[in-house]
JSON list of C-alpha atoms in Angstrom, two decimals:
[
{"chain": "A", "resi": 1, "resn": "UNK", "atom": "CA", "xyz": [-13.66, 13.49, 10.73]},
{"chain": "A", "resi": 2, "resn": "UNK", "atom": "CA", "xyz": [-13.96, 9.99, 12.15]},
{"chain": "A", "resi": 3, "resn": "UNK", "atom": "CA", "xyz": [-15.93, 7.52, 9.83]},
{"chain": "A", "resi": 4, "resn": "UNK", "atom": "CA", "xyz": [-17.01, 4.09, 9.68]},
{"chain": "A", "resi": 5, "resn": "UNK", "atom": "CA", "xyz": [-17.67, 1.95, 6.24]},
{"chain": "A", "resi": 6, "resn": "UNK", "atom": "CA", "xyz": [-16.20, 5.15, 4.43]},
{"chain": "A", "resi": 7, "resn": "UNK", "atom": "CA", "xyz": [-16.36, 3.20, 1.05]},
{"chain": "A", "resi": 8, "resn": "UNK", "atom": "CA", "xyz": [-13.87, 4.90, -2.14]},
{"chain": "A", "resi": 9, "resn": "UNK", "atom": "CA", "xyz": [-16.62, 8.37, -2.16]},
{"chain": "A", "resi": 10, "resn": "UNK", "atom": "CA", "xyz": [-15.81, 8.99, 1.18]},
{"chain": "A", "resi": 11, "resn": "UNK", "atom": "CA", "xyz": [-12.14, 8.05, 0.56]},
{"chain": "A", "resi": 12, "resn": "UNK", "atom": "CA", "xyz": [-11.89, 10.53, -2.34]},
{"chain": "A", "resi": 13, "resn": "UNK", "atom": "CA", "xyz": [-13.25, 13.42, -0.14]},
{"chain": "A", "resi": 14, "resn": "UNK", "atom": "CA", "xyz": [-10.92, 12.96, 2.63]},
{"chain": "A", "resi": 15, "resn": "UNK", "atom": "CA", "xyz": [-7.65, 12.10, 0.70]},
{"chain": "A", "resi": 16, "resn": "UNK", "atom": "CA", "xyz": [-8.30, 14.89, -1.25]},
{"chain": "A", "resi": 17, "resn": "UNK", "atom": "CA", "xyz": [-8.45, 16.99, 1.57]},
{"chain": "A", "resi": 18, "resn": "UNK", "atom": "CA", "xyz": [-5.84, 15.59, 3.39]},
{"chain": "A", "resi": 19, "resn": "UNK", "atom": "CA", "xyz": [-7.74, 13.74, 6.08]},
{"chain": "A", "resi": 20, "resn": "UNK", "atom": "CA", "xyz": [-4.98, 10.92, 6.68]},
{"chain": "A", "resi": 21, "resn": "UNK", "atom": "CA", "xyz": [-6.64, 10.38, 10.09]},
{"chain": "A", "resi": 22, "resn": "UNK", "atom": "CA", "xyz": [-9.85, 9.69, 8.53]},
{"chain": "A", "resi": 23, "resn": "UNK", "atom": "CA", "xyz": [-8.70, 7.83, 5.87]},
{"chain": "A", "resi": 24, "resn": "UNK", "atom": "CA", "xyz": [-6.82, 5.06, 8.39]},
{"chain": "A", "resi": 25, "resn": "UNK", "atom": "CA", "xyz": [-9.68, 4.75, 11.12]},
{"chain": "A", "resi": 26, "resn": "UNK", "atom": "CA", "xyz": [-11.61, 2.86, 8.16]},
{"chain": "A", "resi": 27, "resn": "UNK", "atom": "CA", "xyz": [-9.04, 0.51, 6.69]},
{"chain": "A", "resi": 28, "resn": "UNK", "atom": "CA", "xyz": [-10.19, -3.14, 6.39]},
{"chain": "A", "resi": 29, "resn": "UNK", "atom": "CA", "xyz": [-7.99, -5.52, 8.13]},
{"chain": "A", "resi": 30, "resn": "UNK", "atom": "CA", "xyz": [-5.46, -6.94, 5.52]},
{"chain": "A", "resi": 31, "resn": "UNK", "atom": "CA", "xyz": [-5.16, -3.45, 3.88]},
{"chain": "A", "resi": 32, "resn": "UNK", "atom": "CA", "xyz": [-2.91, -3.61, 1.18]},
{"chain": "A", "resi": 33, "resn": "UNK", "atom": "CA", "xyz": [-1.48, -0.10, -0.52]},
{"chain": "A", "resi": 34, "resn": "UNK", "atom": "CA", "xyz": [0.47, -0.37, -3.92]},
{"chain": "A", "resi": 35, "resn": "UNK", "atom": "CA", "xyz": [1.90, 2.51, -5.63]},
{"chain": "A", "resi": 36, "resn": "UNK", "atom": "CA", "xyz": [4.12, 3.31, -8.91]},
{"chain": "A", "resi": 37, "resn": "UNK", "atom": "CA", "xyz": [6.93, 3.78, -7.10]},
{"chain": "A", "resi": 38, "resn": "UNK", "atom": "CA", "xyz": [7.44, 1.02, -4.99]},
{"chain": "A", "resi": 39, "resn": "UNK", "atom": "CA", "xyz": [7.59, -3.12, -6.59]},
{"chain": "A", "resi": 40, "resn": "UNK", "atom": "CA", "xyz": [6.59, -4.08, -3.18]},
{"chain": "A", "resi": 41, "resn": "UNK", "atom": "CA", "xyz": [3.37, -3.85, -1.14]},
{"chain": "A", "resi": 42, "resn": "UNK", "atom": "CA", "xyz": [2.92, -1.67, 2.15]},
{"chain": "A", "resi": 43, "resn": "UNK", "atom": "CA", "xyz": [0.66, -3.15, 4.39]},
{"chain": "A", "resi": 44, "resn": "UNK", "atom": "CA", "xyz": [0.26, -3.57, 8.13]},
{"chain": "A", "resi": 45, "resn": "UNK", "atom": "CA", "xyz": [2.92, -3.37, 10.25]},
{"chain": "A", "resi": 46, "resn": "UNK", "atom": "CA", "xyz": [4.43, -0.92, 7.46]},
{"chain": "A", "resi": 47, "resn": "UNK", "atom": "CA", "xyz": [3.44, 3.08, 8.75]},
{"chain": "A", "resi": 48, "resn": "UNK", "atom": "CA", "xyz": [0.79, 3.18, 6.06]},
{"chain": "A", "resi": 49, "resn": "UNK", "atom": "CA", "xyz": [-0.35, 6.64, 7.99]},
{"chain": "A", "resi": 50, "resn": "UNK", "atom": "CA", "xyz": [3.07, 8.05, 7.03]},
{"chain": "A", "resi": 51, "resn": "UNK", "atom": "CA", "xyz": [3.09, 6.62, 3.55]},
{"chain": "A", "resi": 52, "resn": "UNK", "atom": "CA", "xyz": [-0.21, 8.15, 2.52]},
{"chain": "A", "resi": 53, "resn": "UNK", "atom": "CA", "xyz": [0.43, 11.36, 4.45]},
{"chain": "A", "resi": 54, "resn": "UNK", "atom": "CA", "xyz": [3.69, 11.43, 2.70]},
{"chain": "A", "resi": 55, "resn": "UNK", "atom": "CA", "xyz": [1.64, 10.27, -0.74]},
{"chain": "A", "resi": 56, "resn": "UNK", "atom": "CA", "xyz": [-0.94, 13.13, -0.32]},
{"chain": "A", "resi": 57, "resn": "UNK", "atom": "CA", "xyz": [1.73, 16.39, 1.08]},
{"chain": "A", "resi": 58, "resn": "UNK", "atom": "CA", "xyz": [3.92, 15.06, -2.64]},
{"chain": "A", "resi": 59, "resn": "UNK", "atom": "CA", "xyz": [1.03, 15.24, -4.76]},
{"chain": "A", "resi": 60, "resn": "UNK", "atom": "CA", "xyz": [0.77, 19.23, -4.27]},
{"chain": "A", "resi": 61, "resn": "UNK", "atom": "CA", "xyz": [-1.96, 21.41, -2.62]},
{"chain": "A", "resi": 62, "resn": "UNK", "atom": "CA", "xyz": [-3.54, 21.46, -6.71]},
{"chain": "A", "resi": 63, "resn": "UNK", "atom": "CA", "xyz": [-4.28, 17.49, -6.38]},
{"chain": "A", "resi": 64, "resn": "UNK", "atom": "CA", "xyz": [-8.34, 16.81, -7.43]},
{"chain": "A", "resi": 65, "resn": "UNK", "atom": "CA", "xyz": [-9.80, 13.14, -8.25]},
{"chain": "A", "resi": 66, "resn": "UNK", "atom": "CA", "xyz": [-11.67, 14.03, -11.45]},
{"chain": "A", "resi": 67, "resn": "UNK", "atom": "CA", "xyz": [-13.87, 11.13, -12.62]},
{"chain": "A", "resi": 68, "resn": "UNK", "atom": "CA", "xyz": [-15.21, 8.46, -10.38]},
{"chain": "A", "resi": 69, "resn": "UNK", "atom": "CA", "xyz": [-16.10, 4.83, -11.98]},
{"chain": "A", "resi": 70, "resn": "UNK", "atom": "CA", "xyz": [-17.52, 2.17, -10.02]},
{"chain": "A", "resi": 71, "resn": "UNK", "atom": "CA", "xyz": [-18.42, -1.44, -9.75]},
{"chain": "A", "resi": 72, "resn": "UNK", "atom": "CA", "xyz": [-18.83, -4.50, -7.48]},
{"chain": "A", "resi": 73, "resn": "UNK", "atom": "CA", "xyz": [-16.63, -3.00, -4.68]},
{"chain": "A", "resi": 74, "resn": "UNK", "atom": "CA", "xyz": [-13.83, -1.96, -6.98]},
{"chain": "A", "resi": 75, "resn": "UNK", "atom": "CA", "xyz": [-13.81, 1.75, -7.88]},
{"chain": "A", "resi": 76, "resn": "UNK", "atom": "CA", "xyz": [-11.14, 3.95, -10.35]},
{"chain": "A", "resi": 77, "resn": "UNK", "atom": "CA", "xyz": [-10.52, 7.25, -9.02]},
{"chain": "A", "resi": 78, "resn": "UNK", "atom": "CA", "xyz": [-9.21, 9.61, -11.51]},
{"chain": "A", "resi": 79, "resn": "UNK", "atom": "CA", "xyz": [-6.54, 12.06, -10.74]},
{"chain": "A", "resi": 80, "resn": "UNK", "atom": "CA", "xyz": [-4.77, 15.26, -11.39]},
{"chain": "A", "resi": 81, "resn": "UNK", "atom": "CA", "xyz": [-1.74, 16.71, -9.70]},
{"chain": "A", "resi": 82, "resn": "UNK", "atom": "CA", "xyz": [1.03, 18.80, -9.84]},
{"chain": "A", "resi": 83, "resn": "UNK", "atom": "CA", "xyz": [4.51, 17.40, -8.38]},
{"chain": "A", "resi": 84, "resn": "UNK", "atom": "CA", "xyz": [7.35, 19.69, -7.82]},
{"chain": "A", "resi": 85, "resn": "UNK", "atom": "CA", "xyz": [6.35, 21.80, -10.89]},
{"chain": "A", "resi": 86, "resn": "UNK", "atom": "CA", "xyz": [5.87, 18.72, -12.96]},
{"chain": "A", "resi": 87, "resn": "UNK", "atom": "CA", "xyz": [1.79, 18.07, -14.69]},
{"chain": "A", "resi": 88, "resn": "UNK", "atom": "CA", "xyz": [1.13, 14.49, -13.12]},
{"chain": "A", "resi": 89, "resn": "UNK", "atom": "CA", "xyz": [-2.11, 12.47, -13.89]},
{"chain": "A", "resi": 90, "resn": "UNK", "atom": "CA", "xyz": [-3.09, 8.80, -11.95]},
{"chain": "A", "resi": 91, "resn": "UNK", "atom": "CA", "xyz": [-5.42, 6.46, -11.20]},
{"chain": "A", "resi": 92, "resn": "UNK", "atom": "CA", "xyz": [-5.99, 5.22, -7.64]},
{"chain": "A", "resi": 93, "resn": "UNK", "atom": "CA", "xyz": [-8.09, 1.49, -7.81]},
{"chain": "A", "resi": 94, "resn": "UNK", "atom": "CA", "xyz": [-9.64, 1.43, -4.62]},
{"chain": "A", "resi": 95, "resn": "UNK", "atom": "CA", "xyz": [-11.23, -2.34, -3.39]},
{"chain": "A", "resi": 96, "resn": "UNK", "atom": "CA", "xyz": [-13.49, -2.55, -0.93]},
{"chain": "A", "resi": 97, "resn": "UNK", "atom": "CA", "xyz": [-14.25, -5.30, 1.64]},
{"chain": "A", "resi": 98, "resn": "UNK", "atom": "CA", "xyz": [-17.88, -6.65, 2.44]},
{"chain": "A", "resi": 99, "resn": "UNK", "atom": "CA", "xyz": [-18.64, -4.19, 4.76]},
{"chain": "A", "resi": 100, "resn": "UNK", "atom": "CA", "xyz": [-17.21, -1.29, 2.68]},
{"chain": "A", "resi": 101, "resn": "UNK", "atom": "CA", "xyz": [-14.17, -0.70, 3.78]},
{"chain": "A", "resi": 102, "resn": "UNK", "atom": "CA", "xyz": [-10.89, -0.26, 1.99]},
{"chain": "A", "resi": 103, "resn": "UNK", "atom": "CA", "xyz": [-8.78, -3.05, 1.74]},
{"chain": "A", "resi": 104, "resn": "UNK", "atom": "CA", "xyz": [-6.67, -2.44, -1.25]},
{"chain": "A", "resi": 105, "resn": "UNK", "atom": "CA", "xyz": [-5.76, 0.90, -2.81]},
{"chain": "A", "resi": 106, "resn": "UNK", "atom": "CA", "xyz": [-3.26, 0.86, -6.06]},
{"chain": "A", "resi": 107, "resn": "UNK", "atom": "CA", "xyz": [-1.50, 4.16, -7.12]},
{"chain": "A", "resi": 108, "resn": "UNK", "atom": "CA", "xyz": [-0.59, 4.60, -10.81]},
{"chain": "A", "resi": 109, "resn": "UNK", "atom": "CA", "xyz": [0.90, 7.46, -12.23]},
{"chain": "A", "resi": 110, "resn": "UNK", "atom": "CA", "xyz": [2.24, 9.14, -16.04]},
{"chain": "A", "resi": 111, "resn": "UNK", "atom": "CA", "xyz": [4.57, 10.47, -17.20]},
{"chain": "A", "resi": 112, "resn": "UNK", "atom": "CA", "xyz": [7.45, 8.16, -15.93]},
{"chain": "A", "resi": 113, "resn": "UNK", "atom": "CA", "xyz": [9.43, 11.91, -14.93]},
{"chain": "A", "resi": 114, "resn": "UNK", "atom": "CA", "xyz": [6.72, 12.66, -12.86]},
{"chain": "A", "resi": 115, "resn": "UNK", "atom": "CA", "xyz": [7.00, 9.21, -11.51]},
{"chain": "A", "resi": 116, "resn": "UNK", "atom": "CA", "xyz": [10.61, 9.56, -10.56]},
{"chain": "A", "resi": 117, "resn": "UNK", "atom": "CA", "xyz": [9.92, 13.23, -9.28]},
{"chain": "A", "resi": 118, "resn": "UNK", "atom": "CA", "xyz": [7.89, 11.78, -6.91]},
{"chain": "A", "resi": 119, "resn": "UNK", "atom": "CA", "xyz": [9.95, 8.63, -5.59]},
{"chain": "A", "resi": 120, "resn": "UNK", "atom": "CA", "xyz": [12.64, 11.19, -4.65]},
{"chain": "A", "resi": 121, "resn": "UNK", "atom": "CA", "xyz": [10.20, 13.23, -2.46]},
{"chain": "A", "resi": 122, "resn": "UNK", "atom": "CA", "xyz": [8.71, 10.51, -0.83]},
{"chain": "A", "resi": 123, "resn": "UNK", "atom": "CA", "xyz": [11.81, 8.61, -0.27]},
{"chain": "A", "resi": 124, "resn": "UNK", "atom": "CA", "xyz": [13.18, 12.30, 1.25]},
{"chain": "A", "resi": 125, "resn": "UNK", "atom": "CA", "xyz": [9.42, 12.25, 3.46]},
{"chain": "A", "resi": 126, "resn": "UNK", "atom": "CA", "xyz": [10.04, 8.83, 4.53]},
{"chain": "A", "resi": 127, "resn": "UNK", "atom": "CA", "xyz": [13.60, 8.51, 4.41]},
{"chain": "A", "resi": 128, "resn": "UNK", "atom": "CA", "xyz": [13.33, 5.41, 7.53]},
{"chain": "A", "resi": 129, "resn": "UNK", "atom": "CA", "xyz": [13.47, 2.34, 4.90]},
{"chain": "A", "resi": 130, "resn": "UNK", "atom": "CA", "xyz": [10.42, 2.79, 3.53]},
{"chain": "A", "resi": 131, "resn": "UNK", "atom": "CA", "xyz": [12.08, 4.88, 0.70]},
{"chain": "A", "resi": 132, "resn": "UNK", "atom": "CA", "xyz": [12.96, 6.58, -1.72]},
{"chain": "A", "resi": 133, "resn": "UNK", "atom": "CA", "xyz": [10.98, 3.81, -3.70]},
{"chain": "A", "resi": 134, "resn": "UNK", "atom": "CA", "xyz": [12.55, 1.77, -5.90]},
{"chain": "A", "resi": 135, "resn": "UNK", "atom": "CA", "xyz": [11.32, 1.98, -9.60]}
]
């Protein structure tokens, strides 16, 4: 599912469903992904395809956003998940650009285990210098 101007509704449906492919073809240019794990940015030329893929398989097949708030192109995605047996709970902040597409997306996450959980199995995913994450 190919779409253009997805905006964070449309991001929500196909990150929760493990779209990855969708989810790239409507990145703004500049995108800039941030996440718990990591004190660093990812962006372009960093695999962000591979980071979210790897982001989305670690989460569990039991991942849901649960509440939605919005506002002047910056949206808060709420988030439940299960991680390697571990109860995990976020908040992705998704910004969008003037046409509404995503240009930044920050990952937060509780409880700090689940946090570390989760840098191990995306540094094992990525294992190519993109991880494990550094906390």
């Amino acid at each position: 599912m190919l779409l253009n101007g997805m905006g964070a509704e449309t991001f929500r449906r196909c990150f929760e469903a493990g779209d990855i492919e969708a989810v790239m073809a409507d990145l703004a240019p500049g995108f800039t992904l941030y996440h718990a794990a990591r004190s660093e940015p990812a962006s372009a030329p960093a695999p962000i395809d591979r980071i979210l893929e790897a982001a989305r398989t670690t989460l569990g097949p039991d991942f849901r956003f649960t509440e939605h708030a919005r506002g002047d192109g910056l949206h808060a995605l709420r988030w439940t998940a299960t991680i390697d047996g571990m109860h995990a709970d976020g908040v992705d902040v998704v910004r969008e650009d003037g046409d509404g597409r995503l240009l930044e997306l920050r990952i937060t996450m509780r409880p700090l285990p689940a946090i570390e959980v989760w840098s191990r199995l995306m540094g094992e995913r990525l294992g190519d210098g993109h991880g494990p994450p550094v906390i």
